[in-house]
Tab-separated table of C-alpha atoms in Angstrom:
chain	number	residue	atom	x	y	z
G	25	MET	CA	-12.749	111.936	52.729
G	26	PRO	CA	-12.543	110.445	49.122
G	27	LYS	CA	-9.261	111.467	47.007
G	28	ALA	CA	-11.037	111.669	43.831
G	29	GLU	CA	-12.577	114.422	43.504
G	30	ARG	CA	-15.413	113.881	41.808
G	31	SER	CA	-15.623	111.787	45.206
G	32	LYS	CA	-16.048	114.917	46.919
G	33	ALA	CA	-18.265	117.226	44.749
G	34	ASP	CA	-20.836	113.992	45.328
G	35	ILE	CA	-20.386	114.594	48.712
G	36	ARG	CA	-20.244	118.148	49.376
G	37	LYS	CA	-23.786	118.280	46.630
G	38	TRP	CA	-25.699	115.468	49.402
G	39	LEU	CA	-24.297	117.987	52.171
G	40	GLU	CA	-25.123	120.801	50.628
G	41	LEU	CA	-29.568	119.173	50.578
G	42	PHE	CA	-29.074	117.608	53.745
G	43	ARG	CA	-28.309	121.792	55.059
G	44	GLU	CA	-31.548	122.644	52.602
G	45	GLU	CA	-33.751	120.431	54.610
G	46	PHE	CA	-32.638	119.705	57.904
G	47	GLY	CA	-30.727	123.367	58.152
G	48	ALA	CA	-33.730	125.583	60.182
G	49	ASP	CA	-34.105	122.522	62.902
G	50	PRO	CA	-32.168	122.259	65.907
G	51	VAL	CA	-29.406	119.719	65.875
G	52	ALA	CA	-30.403	117.794	68.889
G	53	MET	CA	-33.685	116.871	67.219
G	54	PHE	CA	-30.847	113.698	65.813
G	55	GLU	CA	-30.950	112.732	69.697
G	56	GLU	CA	-34.937	111.427	69.036
G	57	ARG	CA	-35.392	108.242	67.399
G	58	ALA	CA	-38.120	109.973	65.911
G	59	SER	CA	-35.438	111.942	64.039
G	60	ARG	CA	-34.742	108.653	61.946
G	61	GLY	CA	-38.228	108.506	60.360
G	62	GLU	CA	-37.548	111.870	59.699
G	63	VAL	CA	-34.166	110.849	57.709
G	64	ASN	CA	-35.727	107.975	55.684
G	65	ASN	CA	-38.934	110.028	54.399
G	66	TRP	CA	-36.122	113.443	53.225
G	67	ARG	CA	-35.027	110.070	51.681
G	68	LYS	CA	-37.729	109.303	49.759
G	69	LYS	CA	-37.608	111.859	47.308
G	70	TRP	CA	-35.065	109.602	45.353
G	71	LEU	CA	-36.700	106.177	45.556
G	72	HIS	CA	-36.748	106.528	41.997
G	73	SER	CA	-33.251	106.447	42.147
G	74	PRO	CA	-31.985	102.978	44.935
G	75	LYS	CA	-28.561	104.099	43.981
G	76	GLN	CA	-29.668	107.760	45.143
G	77	HIS	CA	-31.684	107.422	47.345
G	78	ASP	CA	-28.416	104.596	49.315
G	79	MET	CA	-26.241	107.917	49.279
G	80	ALA	CA	-28.634	109.753	50.994
G	81	GLY	CA	-28.634	108.478	53.856
G	82	THR	CA	-24.478	107.778	53.577
G	83	HIS	CA	-23.523	111.242	52.788
G	84	SER	CA	-25.987	112.526	55.959
G	85	THR	CA	-24.867	109.523	57.979
G	86	ARG	CA	-21.726	110.929	58.051
G	87	VAL	CA	-22.834	113.911	59.207
G	88	ARG	CA	-24.359	112.764	62.288
G	89	ASN	CA	-21.491	110.954	62.507
G	90	TRP	CA	-19.037	113.836	62.892
G	91	ALA	CA	-21.735	115.566	64.703
G	92	VAL	CA	-21.054	112.827	67.428
G	93	GLU	CA	-17.626	112.941	67.441
G	94	GLU	CA	-17.149	116.998	67.793
G	95	GLY	CA	-19.186	117.010	70.515
G	96	LYS	CA	-22.136	118.039	69.731
G	97	LEU	CA	-24.469	115.334	69.125
G	98	LYS	CA	-24.578	113.009	72.237
G	99	GLU	CA	-26.042	110.418	70.336
G	100	HIS	CA	-27.707	109.737	66.447
G	101	HIS	CA	-30.324	107.137	66.080
G	102	CYS	CA	-29.659	107.119	61.821
G	103	HIS	CA	-26.758	104.669	61.879
G	104	LYS	CA	-27.466	100.776	59.767
G	105	LEU	CA	-29.713	102.651	57.169
G	106	LYS	CA	-31.786	99.982	55.120
G	107	LYS	CA	-30.865	100.116	51.312
G	108	LEU	CA	-32.278	99.167	48.359
G	109	TYR	CA	-29.283	99.911	45.642
G	110	GLN	CA	-27.737	96.170	44.884
G	111	SER	CA	-24.977	95.499	41.922
G	112	ASN	CA	-23.469	92.591	40.994
G	113	ARG	CA	-21.846	92.408	37.678
G	114	THR	CA	-19.937	89.107	38.165
G	115	GLU	CA	-22.235	87.701	36.213
G	116	ILE	CA	-21.579	90.129	33.323
G	117	ILE	CA	-18.572	89.250	31.649
G	118	TRP	CA	-16.362	89.967	28.138
G	119	THR	CA	-16.006	86.678	25.848
G	120	SER	CA	-12.985	86.457	23.640
G	121	GLY	CA	-15.264	86.977	21.056
G	122	ASP	CA	-16.926	90.781	22.843
G	123	ILE	CA	-12.855	91.346	22.944
G	124	ALA	CA	-11.556	90.540	19.340
G	125	GLN	CA	-14.455	92.554	18.565
G	126	PHE	CA	-13.865	95.717	20.660
G	127	ASN	CA	-10.253	95.740	19.178
G	128	ARG	CA	-11.011	96.130	15.353
G	129	PHE	CA	-12.215	99.199	15.762
G	130	ALA	CA	-10.892	100.856	19.305
G	131	PRO	CA	-7.069	102.137	18.985
G	132	LYS	CA	-3.890	100.219	20.232
G	133	TRP	CA	-3.313	102.238	23.520
G	134	VAL	CA	-7.147	101.706	24.481
G	135	GLN	CA	-6.609	97.819	23.311
G	136	ARG	CA	-4.778	97.767	26.093
G	137	ILE	CA	-6.551	99.359	28.888
G	138	LEU	CA	-9.223	96.363	28.303
G	139	THR	CA	-6.410	93.241	28.198
G	140	ALA	CA	-5.243	94.906	31.151
G	141	GLY	CA	-8.081	94.891	32.865
G	142	CYS	CA	-9.098	91.051	31.440
G	143	GLU	CA	-5.803	89.570	32.061
G	144	THR	CA	-5.118	90.613	36.158
G	145	GLY	CA	-8.490	91.955	37.676
G	146	LEU	CA	-6.994	94.996	39.270
G	147	ARG	CA	-10.504	97.335	39.544
G	148	ALA	CA	-10.142	100.262	37.114
G	149	ALA	CA	-8.648	103.043	40.297
G	150	ASP	CA	-5.795	100.165	40.672
G	151	LEU	CA	-4.879	99.710	36.974
G	152	VAL	CA	-4.342	103.119	35.687
G	153	GLN	CA	-1.513	102.643	38.774
G	154	VAL	CA	0.601	99.928	37.328
G	155	LYS	CA	4.146	100.417	37.108
G	156	VAL	CA	5.858	98.984	34.815
G	157	ASP	CA	9.340	98.081	37.302
G	158	GLN	CA	6.509	96.469	39.458
G	159	PHE	CA	6.797	93.487	37.154
G	160	GLU	CA	9.190	90.477	38.748
G	161	ASP	CA	11.061	88.338	36.877
G	162	THR	CA	10.004	84.110	37.929
G	163	PRO	CA	11.550	80.706	37.224
G	164	HIS	CA	9.116	80.882	34.507
G	165	GLY	CA	8.024	83.968	33.159
G	166	LYS	CA	6.548	87.394	34.730
G	167	ARG	CA	4.130	88.960	38.028
G	168	LEU	CA	3.181	91.813	38.853
G	169	ARG	CA	3.395	93.160	42.225
G	170	PHE	CA	1.053	95.416	43.673
G	171	ARG	CA	-0.612	97.022	47.239
G	172	THR	CA	-4.238	96.470	45.389
G	173	SER	CA	-6.466	100.496	47.307
G	174	LYS	CA	-8.909	98.287	48.370
G	175	ARG	CA	-7.777	96.389	50.820
G	176	GLY	CA	-4.190	97.210	50.782
G	177	GLN	CA	-3.033	94.049	50.404
G	178	ILE	CA	-0.361	93.169	48.742
G	179	ALA	CA	-0.905	91.203	44.954
G	180	TYR	CA	1.123	88.878	42.956
G	181	ILE	CA	-0.526	88.082	39.892
G	182	PRO	CA	1.008	85.660	37.024
G	183	ALA	CA	1.999	87.776	33.903
G	184	THR	CA	-0.308	86.482	31.479
G	185	SER	CA	1.367	85.996	27.735
G	186	ALA	CA	-1.231	88.334	26.559
G	187	LEU	CA	0.411	90.980	30.006
G	188	GLU	CA	3.327	89.782	29.064
G	189	LYS	CA	3.073	90.934	25.432
G	190	LEU	CA	1.165	94.087	26.426
G	191	ILE	CA	5.223	94.732	29.080
G	192	ALA	CA	6.985	93.943	25.885
G	193	GLU	CA	5.184	97.041	23.685
G	194	THR	CA	5.556	99.403	26.557
G	195	PRO	CA	8.405	102.225	25.105
G	196	GLU	CA	11.215	102.037	26.909
G	197	GLY	CA	11.462	104.840	29.415
G	198	GLN	CA	7.567	104.885	30.093
G	199	GLU	CA	7.037	104.825	33.418
G	200	VAL	CA	2.752	103.418	34.520
G	201	LEU	CA	2.124	100.045	31.685
G	202	LEU	CA	-1.423	102.257	30.675
G	203	VAL	CA	-1.046	105.884	29.210
G	204	SER	CA	-3.784	107.730	26.803
G	205	GLU	CA	-2.705	108.893	23.304
G	206	LEU	CA	-0.228	111.432	23.690
G	207	GLY	CA	1.643	109.191	26.745
G	208	ARG	CA	-0.686	110.590	29.639
G	209	PRO	CA	-1.047	109.360	32.737
G	210	LEU	CA	-4.918	108.053	33.279
G	211	THR	CA	-7.408	107.977	35.612
G	212	ALA	CA	-10.047	105.204	36.343
G	213	ARG	CA	-12.692	107.597	34.932
G	214	TRP	CA	-10.584	108.958	32.620
G	215	ALA	CA	-9.736	104.546	31.114
G	216	SER	CA	-13.241	103.544	32.032
G	217	ASN	CA	-14.967	106.084	29.451
G	218	GLN	CA	-12.671	104.868	26.842
G	219	ILE	CA	-14.118	102.068	26.958
G	220	THR	CA	-17.106	102.262	27.089
G	221	LYS	CA	-16.583	104.717	23.958
G	222	TRP	CA	-15.442	102.540	21.831
G	223	ARG	CA	-17.481	99.922	23.381
G	224	ARG	CA	-20.320	101.172	21.393
G	225	GLU	CA	-18.086	101.756	18.586
G	226	ALA	CA	-17.325	98.318	18.253
G	227	GLN	CA	-21.607	97.985	18.984
G	228	ILE	CA	-20.056	95.236	21.998
G	229	PRO	CA	-23.998	93.036	22.719
G	230	PRO	CA	-25.151	94.153	25.989
G	231	TRP	CA	-25.696	91.488	28.271
G	232	ILE	CA	-28.757	89.735	27.998
G	233	ASP	CA	-30.326	91.797	31.169
G	234	GLY	CA	-29.393	94.399	28.829
G	235	ARG	CA	-26.759	95.982	31.169
G	236	GLU	CA	-23.749	97.198	28.960
G	237	LYS	CA	-19.852	95.876	29.383
G	238	THR	CA	-17.870	98.448	31.049
G	239	LEU	CA	-13.938	98.771	32.312
G	240	SER	CA	-15.305	96.851	35.572
G	241	ASP	CA	-16.572	94.128	33.900
G	242	THR	CA	-12.896	91.945	33.317
G	243	ARG	CA	-13.532	90.349	36.288
G	244	GLY	CA	-14.599	87.909	36.146
G	245	THR	CA	-13.002	87.505	31.606
G	246	ALA	CA	-9.464	88.226	35.124
G	247	ALA	CA	-10.884	85.270	36.917
G	248	THR	CA	-10.601	82.621	33.843
G	249	ARG	CA	-7.693	83.814	32.350
G	250	LEU	CA	-5.522	83.099	35.776
G	251	LEU	CA	-7.258	80.161	36.226
G	252	ASN	CA	-4.605	79.122	32.772
G	253	ALA	CA	-2.109	80.964	34.537
G	254	ASP	CA	-2.037	78.510	36.864
G	255	LEU	CA	-3.168	80.313	40.312
G	256	SER	CA	-5.166	78.140	42.157
G	257	LEU	CA	-8.808	78.940	43.020
G	258	ARG	CA	-8.511	80.262	46.349
G	259	GLN	CA	-5.616	82.529	45.585
G	260	ILE	CA	-8.272	83.789	42.530
G	261	ALA	CA	-10.833	84.360	45.711
G	262	VAL	CA	-8.135	86.744	47.495
G	263	LEU	CA	-7.428	88.695	44.654
G	264	MET	CA	-10.464	89.235	43.508
G	265	GLY	CA	-12.415	89.393	47.387
G	266	TRP	CA	-14.498	86.859	47.015
G	267	SER	CA	-15.085	83.305	48.430
G	268	VAL	CA	-13.572	80.063	46.461
G	269	ARG	CA	-16.925	78.756	45.698
G	270	TYR	CA	-18.053	81.852	44.311
G	271	ALA	CA	-14.669	82.222	42.124
G	272	ALA	CA	-16.079	78.666	40.871
G	273	GLN	CA	-19.299	79.885	40.119
G	274	VAL	CA	-17.850	82.923	38.156
G	275	ILE	CA	-15.311	80.832	36.066
G	276	GLU	CA	-17.767	78.093	34.423
G	277	HIS	CA	-20.152	80.373	34.409
G	278	TYR	CA	-17.337	82.447	31.475
G	279	ALA	CA	-17.270	78.692	30.508
G	280	GLN	CA	-20.954	78.569	29.838
G	281	VAL	CA	-21.356	82.213	27.589
G	282	SER	CA	-17.871	81.473	25.630
G	283	PRO	CA	-18.212	78.359	23.855
G	284	ASP	CA	-14.953	78.810	22.355
G	285	GLU	CA	-13.292	78.312	25.340
G	286	SER	CA	-16.227	75.312	27.296
G	287	ASP	CA	-13.832	72.607	27.213
G	288	ALA	CA	-11.377	73.495	28.097
G	289	VAL	CA	-12.357	75.960	31.012
G	290	LEU	CA	-14.284	73.200	31.902
G	291	GLY	CA	-11.658	71.383	32.356
G	292	LYS	CA	-8.669	73.170	34.186
G	293	LEU	CA	-11.517	74.868	36.652
G	294	ASN	CA	-12.365	70.683	37.831
G	295	ARG	CA	-9.059	70.121	38.591
G	296	ALA	CA	-8.641	73.056	40.583
G	297	LYS	CA	-12.108	71.832	41.715
G	298	SER	CA	-10.228	68.824	42.949
G	299	LEU	CA	-6.911	70.230	44.108
G	300	SER	CA	-8.893	72.805	46.678
G	301	GLN	CA	-11.377	69.714	48.293
G	302	ASP	CA	-7.280	67.761	49.068
G	303	THR	CA	-6.187	70.551	50.518
G	304	LYS	CA	-9.355	70.827	52.722
G	305	MET	CA	-8.909	67.337	53.704
């Protein structure tokens, strides 16, 4: 079960809704193929919200999997229920103009959150866990050595000039890189909420399709920053969990919507593509 309290609350909510719908029915009904249709009909209550529709299936399937594991069911037929929700936010980026506008309004401790996101590409859950002593000296500066929570892999992230400045400005004795106004460690949710709050204060324009920019949308910006820090496309792809081709597409997209950086970024990208192709030969 996920550790985050919000996730636990979500699970309890969906298990209760599942119990309300099927609690009076015999458990053995889920051994029948027709039960898949029953579950899909139940999920249709949330067709207006694809994300909730999918969560209904995900969490109710957990119950059936548990029942099979515990010997209460021989089998069930609700594996791989069709999902409606599709999310692709990697095309949404924070431009240099967005960041400058944000920093004119947000307090310093919130500025640090956005900077760390844009310079590392780490997810919010990892970002708030970064400790100052996880930065190592290298012949050319510093790098962050961090085990990501999603894949459990060690990531080596070069410290850009902006990230080095962040480290240098961290008060002596502060263990984690990012803290609240009162100097306390942040949760991922609180950090994300602060970016949303001050984005609104700064009136950062939404993406062209109306979606608002969030802390999670710093990854495309970070990919470009890391390219400028001389990471290869393959290294960026591994860090972000993307393919090399997709990493190149995201960075190229960043250059197209950031005219002030376009030429420099595209020049770097073309050189990185050439190196990537040479490596394959």
